[in-house]
Every structure is written in structure tokens, then in C-alpha cells.
mmCIF file of C-alpha atoms in Angstrom:
data_model
loop_
_atom_site.group_PDB
_atom_site.id
_atom_site.type_symbol
_atom_site.label_atom_id
_atom_site.label_comp_id
_atom_site.label_asym_id
_atom_site.label_seq_id
_atom_site.Cartn_x
_atom_site.Cartn_y
_atom_site.Cartn_z
ATOM 1 C CA MET V 1 -89.871 76.949 181.567
ATOM 2 C CA PRO V 2 -92.300 75.124 179.314
ATOM 3 C CA ALA V 3 -95.308 76.774 181.082
ATOM 4 C CA CYS V 4 -93.601 80.241 180.802
ATOM 5 C CA ARG V 5 -93.044 79.888 177.050
ATOM 6 C CA GLY V 6 -96.736 78.998 176.631
ATOM 7 C CA ARG V 7 -97.857 82.281 178.429
ATOM 8 C CA ILE V 8 -95.545 84.335 176.345
ATOM 9 C CA SER V 9 -96.838 82.637 173.157
ATOM 10 C CA ALA V 10 -100.452 83.441 174.160
ATOM 11 C CA ARG V 11 -99.612 87.041 174.779
ATOM 12 C CA ALA V 12 -97.899 87.301 171.384
ATOM 13 C CA LEU V 13 -100.891 85.837 169.627
ATOM 14 C CA ALA V 14 -103.280 88.325 171.287
ATOM 15 C CA LEU V 15 -101.057 91.187 170.368
ATOM 16 C CA VAL V 16 -101.019 90.094 166.679
ATOM 17 C CA ALA V 17 -104.725 89.674 166.751
ATOM 18 C CA ALA V 18 -105.108 93.219 168.111
ATOM 19 C CA LEU V 19 -102.939 94.643 165.364
ATOM 20 C CA PHE V 20 -104.874 92.860 162.645
ATOM 21 C CA ALA V 21 -108.109 94.206 164.095
ATOM 22 C CA THR V 22 -106.772 97.726 164.189
ATOM 23 C CA ASP V 23 -105.614 97.485 160.569
ATOM 24 C CA ALA V 24 -108.990 96.202 159.439
ATOM 25 C CA THR V 25 -110.715 99.004 161.364
ATOM 26 C CA PHE V 26 -108.762 101.781 159.673
ATOM 27 C CA ALA V 27 -108.191 100.125 156.259
ATOM 28 C CA ALA V 28 -108.602 102.602 153.434
ATOM 29 C CA THR V 29 -107.925 102.668 149.564
ATOM 30 C CA LEU V 30 -106.535 105.637 147.644
ATOM 31 C CA GLN V 31 -106.799 105.398 143.865
ATOM 32 C CA ILE V 32 -107.121 107.217 140.633
ATOM 33 C CA THR V 33 -110.394 106.631 138.775
ATOM 34 C CA VAL V 34 -111.521 107.904 135.264
ATOM 35 C CA PRO V 35 -114.946 108.387 133.799
ATOM 36 C CA GLY V 36 -114.276 105.916 130.948
ATOM 37 C CA PRO V 37 -112.246 105.875 127.723
ATOM 38 C CA TYR V 38 -111.241 109.294 126.566
ATOM 39 C CA ALA V 39 -111.858 110.159 122.850
ATOM 40 C CA GLU V 40 -108.683 111.437 121.259
ATOM 41 C CA ASN V 41 -110.573 114.472 119.840
ATOM 42 C CA GLY V 42 -112.571 114.926 123.064
ATOM 43 C CA GLY V 43 -110.520 117.688 124.405
ATOM 44 C CA LEU V 44 -110.942 118.599 128.160
ATOM 45 C CA SER V 45 -112.055 115.908 130.510
ATOM 46 C CA THR V 46 -111.556 114.899 134.044
ATOM 47 C CA PHE V 47 -110.046 112.255 136.410
ATOM 48 C CA ASN V 48 -110.595 111.566 140.118
ATOM 49 C CA VAL V 49 -108.473 110.919 143.187
ATOM 50 C CA GLN V 50 -110.732 108.775 145.379
ATOM 51 C CA LEU V 51 -110.403 107.640 148.943
ATOM 52 C CA THR V 52 -112.617 104.887 150.242
ATOM 53 C CA ARG V 53 -112.909 102.678 153.367
ATOM 54 C CA ASP V 54 -114.964 100.086 155.054
ATOM 55 C CA ALA V 55 -118.510 100.917 155.987
ATOM 56 C CA GLY V 56 -117.898 100.242 159.740
ATOM 57 C CA ASP V 57 -115.179 102.896 160.021
ATOM 58 C CA VAL V 58 -116.260 106.178 161.519
ATOM 59 C CA GLY V 59 -113.197 108.354 162.364
ATOM 60 C CA ALA V 60 -112.025 111.132 160.051
ATOM 61 C CA CYS V 61 -109.300 110.156 157.513
ATOM 62 C CA GLN V 62 -107.209 112.737 155.426
ATOM 63 C CA VAL V 63 -104.769 111.910 152.577
ATOM 64 C CA THR V 64 -102.642 114.499 150.711
ATOM 65 C CA GLY V 65 -100.219 114.223 147.873
ATOM 66 C CA GLU V 66 -99.617 114.916 144.183
ATOM 67 C CA VAL V 67 -100.642 113.322 140.856
ATOM 68 C CA ILE V 68 -97.798 112.961 138.435
ATOM 69 C CA PRO V 69 -97.313 111.172 135.044
ATOM 70 C CA GLY V 70 -96.723 107.478 135.817
ATOM 71 C CA ASN V 71 -94.520 104.712 134.439
ATOM 72 C CA PRO V 72 -96.442 103.027 131.548
ATOM 73 C CA THR V 73 -95.987 99.462 130.551
ATOM 74 C CA PRO V 74 -94.375 98.749 127.136
ATOM 75 C CA GLY V 75 -96.604 99.178 124.188
ATOM 76 C CA ASN V 76 -99.066 101.823 123.101
ATOM 77 C CA SER V 77 -98.591 104.200 125.998
ATOM 78 C CA ALA V 78 -99.809 107.751 126.080
ATOM 79 C CA ASP V 79 -97.127 110.357 126.376
ATOM 80 C CA PRO V 80 -97.574 113.227 128.758
ATOM 81 C CA ASN V 81 -97.636 116.650 127.032
ATOM 82 C CA THR V 82 -98.007 114.944 123.632
ATOM 83 C CA ASP V 83 -101.152 112.816 124.072
ATOM 84 C CA PHE V 84 -102.465 114.366 127.301
ATOM 85 C CA ALA V 85 -101.742 117.271 129.616
ATOM 86 C CA LEU V 86 -102.242 117.598 133.301
ATOM 87 C CA PRO V 87 -103.008 120.948 134.985
ATOM 88 C CA ALA V 88 -100.130 122.893 136.637
ATOM 89 C CA ASP V 89 -101.513 122.152 140.077
ATOM 90 C CA THR V 90 -102.268 118.527 140.805
ATOM 91 C CA PHE V 91 -101.796 118.444 144.544
ATOM 92 C CA PHE V 92 -104.671 116.754 146.289
ATOM 93 C CA ASN V 93 -106.348 116.870 149.776
ATOM 94 C CA VAL V 94 -108.946 114.135 150.172
ATOM 95 C CA THR V 95 -110.613 113.827 153.443
ATOM 96 C CA ILE V 96 -113.205 111.369 154.619
ATOM 97 C CA ALA V 97 -115.210 113.023 157.388
ATOM 98 C CA ALA V 98 -116.361 111.118 160.420
ATOM 99 C CA GLY V 99 -119.195 108.681 159.530
ATOM 100 C CA VAL V 100 -118.549 108.988 155.825
ATOM 101 C CA ASN V 101 -116.972 106.139 153.733
ATOM 102 C CA SER V 102 -115.624 107.895 150.637
ATOM 103 C CA ALA V 103 -114.313 111.106 149.295
ATOM 104 C CA THR V 104 -113.249 112.241 145.809
ATOM 105 C CA GLN V 105 -111.378 115.179 144.385
ATOM 106 C CA THR V 106 -111.772 115.917 140.643
ATOM 107 C CA PHE V 107 -108.978 117.268 138.348
ATOM 108 C CA PRO V 108 -109.030 118.294 134.726
ATOM 109 C CA ILE V 109 -107.083 116.359 132.032
ATOM 110 C CA ASP V 110 -106.680 117.660 128.531
ATOM 111 C CA ILE V 111 -106.660 115.045 125.682
ATOM 112 C CA LEU V 112 -104.453 116.189 122.915
ATOM 113 C CA ASP V 113 -105.416 115.354 119.341
ATOM 114 C CA ASP V 114 -102.845 114.623 116.660
ATOM 115 C CA LEU V 115 -102.671 113.266 113.038
ATOM 116 C CA LEU V 116 -100.782 110.083 113.964
ATOM 117 C CA TYR V 117 -102.358 106.498 114.199
ATOM 118 C CA GLU V 118 -101.106 105.047 117.369
ATOM 119 C CA GLY V 119 -103.123 101.874 117.535
ATOM 120 C CA PRO V 120 -106.835 101.561 118.410
ATOM 121 C CA PHE V 121 -106.070 102.971 121.931
ATOM 122 C CA GLU V 122 -103.367 104.401 124.090
ATOM 123 C CA ARG V 123 -102.853 103.636 127.786
ATOM 124 C CA ILE V 124 -102.587 106.536 130.294
ATOM 125 C CA SER V 125 -100.504 106.016 133.441
ATOM 126 C CA LEU V 126 -100.706 108.308 136.456
ATOM 127 C CA SER V 127 -98.988 107.991 139.828
ATOM 128 C CA LEU V 128 -99.890 109.262 143.362
ATOM 129 C CA ASP V 129 -96.791 110.813 144.843
ATOM 130 C CA LEU V 130 -95.887 112.468 148.165
ATOM 131 C CA VAL V 131 -98.723 110.598 149.917
ATOM 132 C CA ASP V 132 -99.216 111.730 153.489
ATOM 133 C CA VAL V 133 -101.894 110.363 155.853
ATOM 134 C CA THR V 134 -103.516 112.073 158.808
ATOM 135 C CA GLY V 135 -106.108 110.583 161.050
ATOM 136 C CA CYS V 136 -105.815 106.926 159.720
ATOM 137 C CA PRO V 137 -102.640 104.903 160.060
ATOM 138 C CA ALA V 138 -100.414 105.351 157.097
ATOM 139 C CA PHE V 139 -99.671 101.535 157.059
ATOM 140 C CA ALA V 140 -103.467 100.960 156.708
ATOM 141 C CA VAL V 141 -104.037 103.078 153.531
ATOM 142 C CA ASN V 142 -103.523 101.022 150.327
ATOM 143 C CA VAL V 143 -102.273 103.268 147.491
ATOM 144 C CA VAL V 144 -103.225 101.671 144.127
ATOM 145 C CA PRO V 145 -100.747 102.302 141.342
ATOM 146 C CA GLY V 146 -102.184 104.212 138.491
ATOM 147 C CA THR V 147 -100.523 102.084 135.744
ATOM 148 C CA ASN V 148 -102.725 101.931 132.669
ATOM 149 C CA VAL V 149 -105.501 103.573 134.616
ATOM 150 C CA GLY V 150 -107.172 105.054 131.548
ATOM 151 C CA THR V 151 -107.319 104.779 127.715
ATOM 152 C CA ILE V 152 -107.459 107.193 124.792
ATOM 153 C CA THR V 153 -109.545 105.890 121.797
ATOM 154 C CA GLU V 154 -107.844 106.576 118.476
ATOM 155 C CA ASN V 155 -109.725 108.729 115.930
ATOM 156 C CA GLU V 156 -107.345 108.356 113.055
ATOM 157 C CA THR V 157 -107.343 105.501 110.530
ATOM 158 C CA PRO V 158 -104.043 103.853 109.536
ATOM 159 C CA GLN V 159 -102.657 105.224 106.287
ATOM 160 C CA PHE V 160 -99.564 103.609 104.634
ATOM 161 C CA THR V 161 -98.172 102.362 101.309
ATOM 162 C CA LEU V 162 -97.006 98.932 100.737
ATOM 163 C CA GLY V 163 -96.254 97.058 97.488
ATOM 164 C CA PHE V 164 -93.673 95.580 95.062
ATOM 165 C CA THR V 165 -91.342 98.040 93.475
ATOM 166 C CA GLN V 166 -91.471 96.020 90.227
ATOM 167 C CA SER V 167 -94.359 94.453 88.277
ATOM 168 C CA ASN V 168 -94.582 92.277 85.188
ATOM 169 C CA ILE V 169 -90.833 91.443 85.181
ATOM 170 C CA ALA V 170 -89.630 89.539 82.059
ATOM 171 C CA VAL V 171 -86.281 87.685 82.319
ATOM 172 C CA ASP V 172 -84.432 85.147 80.296
ATOM 173 C CA GLU V 173 -84.482 81.612 81.638
ATOM 174 C CA SER V 174 -80.752 81.551 81.883
ATOM 175 C CA ILE V 175 -80.641 84.454 84.267
ATOM 176 C CA GLY V 176 -80.537 82.218 87.351
ATOM 177 C CA THR V 177 -82.413 84.427 89.850
ATOM 178 C CA VAL V 178 -84.858 87.350 89.836
ATOM 179 C CA ASP V 179 -85.371 89.775 92.634
ATOM 180 C CA PHE V 180 -88.693 91.118 93.855
ATOM 181 C CA THR V 181 -88.388 94.030 96.421
ATOM 182 C CA VAL V 182 -91.164 94.974 98.811
ATOM 183 C CA ASP V 183 -91.385 98.663 99.753
ATOM 184 C CA PHE V 184 -93.101 99.963 102.938
ATOM 185 C CA GLN V 185 -93.822 103.528 103.856
ATOM 186 C CA PRO V 186 -95.524 103.985 107.270
ATOM 187 C CA GLY V 187 -97.509 107.079 106.414
ATOM 188 C CA ASN V 188 -99.262 108.264 109.589
ATOM 189 C CA LEU V 189 -98.335 105.247 111.605
ATOM 190 C CA ALA V 190 -96.600 106.472 114.849
ATOM 191 C CA PRO V 191 -93.001 105.214 115.179
ATOM 192 C CA GLY V 192 -92.655 102.418 117.753
ATOM 193 C CA THR V 193 -96.316 101.460 117.791
ATOM 194 C CA PHE V 194 -96.632 98.926 114.970
ATOM 195 C CA THR V 195 -95.326 95.871 113.218
ATOM 196 C CA MET V 196 -96.149 95.247 109.572
ATOM 197 C CA THR V 197 -95.921 91.608 108.585
ATOM 198 C CA VAL V 198 -95.867 90.658 104.954
ATOM 199 C CA ASP V 199 -96.159 87.071 103.884
ATOM 200 C CA ILE V 200 -95.003 86.230 100.320
ATOM 201 C CA ALA V 201 -95.438 83.031 98.334
ATOM 202 C CA THR V 202 -94.863 82.124 94.687
ATOM 203 C CA SER V 203 -97.762 80.752 92.736
ATOM 204 C CA PRO V 204 -97.652 78.870 89.425
ATOM 205 C CA GLY V 205 -99.121 80.293 86.263
ATOM 206 C CA THR V 206 -98.109 78.653 83.001
ATOM 207 C CA ALA V 207 -94.804 77.967 84.519
ATOM 208 C CA SER V 208 -94.640 74.776 86.570
ATOM 209 C CA ALA V 209 -92.789 74.270 89.905
ATOM 210 C CA GLY V 210 -89.842 72.799 87.978
ATOM 211 C CA ASP V 211 -89.301 75.998 86.056
ATOM 212 C CA TYR V 212 -88.658 78.052 89.150
ATOM 213 C CA ALA V 213 -87.762 77.553 92.874
ATOM 214 C CA GLU V 214 -90.960 77.898 95.029
ATOM 215 C CA VAL V 215 -90.596 80.553 97.707
ATOM 216 C CA THR V 216 -92.325 81.184 100.946
ATOM 217 C CA GLN V 217 -91.069 84.214 102.762
ATOM 218 C CA GLN V 218 -92.132 86.484 105.582
ATOM 219 C CA PHE V 219 -90.855 90.176 106.023
ATOM 220 C CA GLN V 220 -91.420 92.359 109.043
ATOM 221 C CA PHE V 221 -91.310 96.232 109.046
ATOM 222 C CA THR V 222 -91.267 98.480 112.093
ATOM 223 C CA ALA V 223 -90.262 101.544 110.110
ATOM 224 C CA ALA V 224 -89.917 102.667 106.459
ATOM 225 C CA GLY V 225 -87.818 100.337 104.280
ATOM 226 C CA THR V 226 -87.428 97.723 101.565
ATOM 227 C CA GLN V 227 -86.783 94.025 101.744
ATOM 228 C CA THR V 228 -86.068 91.735 98.778
ATOM 229 C CA ASP V 229 -87.308 88.187 97.906
ATOM 230 C CA ILE V 230 -85.069 86.143 95.537
ATOM 231 C CA VAL V 231 -86.672 83.538 93.315
ATOM 232 C CA GLY V 232 -84.442 81.066 91.562
ATOM 233 C CA ILE V 233 -85.130 80.438 87.843
ATOM 234 C CA ASN V 234 -84.381 76.879 86.642
ATOM 235 C CA ASN V 235 -82.721 76.740 83.145
ATOM 236 C CA ASP V 236 -83.533 73.699 80.865
ATOM 237 C CA THR V 237 -82.912 72.693 77.261
ATOM 238 C CA ILE V 238 -86.517 72.244 76.382
ATOM 239 C CA PRO V 239 -87.954 74.640 73.871
ATOM 240 C CA GLU V 240 -90.870 76.427 75.561
ATOM 241 C CA ALA V 241 -93.060 79.337 75.010
ATOM 242 C CA THR V 242 -92.943 82.332 77.507
ATOM 243 C CA GLU V 243 -94.022 81.048 80.868
ATOM 244 C CA SER V 244 -95.258 83.004 83.957
ATOM 245 C CA PHE V 245 -95.692 82.676 87.643
ATOM 246 C CA THR V 246 -96.917 85.115 90.258
ATOM 247 C CA LEU V 247 -95.783 86.276 93.626
ATOM 248 C CA ASP V 248 -98.682 86.676 96.165
ATOM 249 C CA ALA V 249 -98.443 88.799 99.150
ATOM 250 C CA ALA V 250 -100.610 89.298 102.334
ATOM 251 C CA ALA V 251 -100.010 91.935 104.819
ATOM 252 C CA THR V 252 -101.050 92.255 108.558
ATOM 253 C CA LEU V 253 -100.717 95.349 110.701
ATOM 254 C CA THR V 254 -100.102 94.585 114.362
ATOM 255 C CA ASP V 255 -100.200 97.203 117.150
ATOM 256 C CA ARG V 256 -97.449 96.779 119.759
#
């Protein structure tokens, strides 16, 4: 029995080796390629469905299917029919002839311009669907996902308004607190593509830190709105002239 198990094991290893050899012989890759970043105002351009294989393979290999919009990753993703448009017919038939190692089919893609700022670039995702293989084993064709396969370069500049709703506020020392409101209007920033971060801090003028409560505050906006910072005013019994402090703000626009 031990000798019999040894012979079966040897045959199994030989069979596995043969399968791996066959897989390597017919290995091919199907993927979408693009000529480079698309300019948002570039209009009509192209993309390719490309089939490649190892130089040693000689038999004919045919792959058919359809290109459809893919599933983009979260963030600045290009929307089909809003940021780009595919032709009505995106069925492909790519054949590598005997003795040839690659074949490509080219399709048009229309890059759609708009007036929104959507970040420095948007990612295009396409998928290869209904893939069918003839002449080369289906299990030996590597279909590369088209997630984030291309980018659209933004041609707009961000335009928004941001500021305090009040300036030069004068209050009595006994008021207790004073409110400062920050107002943000996104302008041409596309919804869902940005975060506006505003860092606020008090800074002494003729008033000292004992005259008011120092404040460091951060606000974040992802849409139009207002947020309010409250500064405490310290009342005392010391006769003083009018005193002042300032509220400094720094803003950062981040693309999501």
C-alpha cells in the first residue's frame, strides 16, 4: 500500500504540472487602456480594448464582450452621461491571429465639459462585461477590472465665498459673550466633492487674554451654511479705555 500511494502521488504531480504548463502557454490579458489624461474641454477622444499574450504563444485567440460604465471608488469619480459619454454600441471583438501577440479595438469616448469645479481630476471607471473566449481557454484569460482606468483633468477654477457675517463688532464688557458667524457659499464647487476647513483663533490687540476667553476653533463645510464661534468676554471693575482683539481665520479646500 505505501508503494501504491507513492505512484498515485507521482501521477497527480505530473497532472498538476501539465495543467500549469497549459495555463502558461495560453495565458492572455484583456484590459482597457486610455491614451492619457483627458482634458475636460477636449471633447471627443478614444479608449482601447486590448488583448495581449506571451510571445511564445502561436494559436489564434478571440475574445468578445461589451464595455459598460464601471463601479468607481468613492471620491472624485466621473459620472457617465454627465462627465463622459460612451457610444451606443460598445460591443468588442478582439482577435489575436496565429503568431501575433496583441490586438486592439478602439472606441470613441466623448468628454463632457461643464461649469462645475470637481477637483483637479475625476476618475473614469469602465467594465468589461459579457466576456466570451474562443480559441484560448477561458480560465487562462486575465480580465483586468477597469476601475479608475482613466482621468479627466479639470479646466475650471474653484469659486466660492467665505467670510464672517459681522465685522468691527462693538459690545459692552458686561455682555458676557459675543458671537462670530462664518458663512460659506460653495459657488461652482460640485456637491459631494469637497471639504472646506476653516481654522479660527483669537488674537490679542489692545485687549489682553484676561479681558476675553481665548478661542481656537475648527469648522468644516461640505455644503453651503453658517457656523458660529462664541467668545467669552470677561467683566471686571477696572476702568479701561475701549479695548480690541481680532479673530483670525485660515481656510483649506480639500478634494474628496
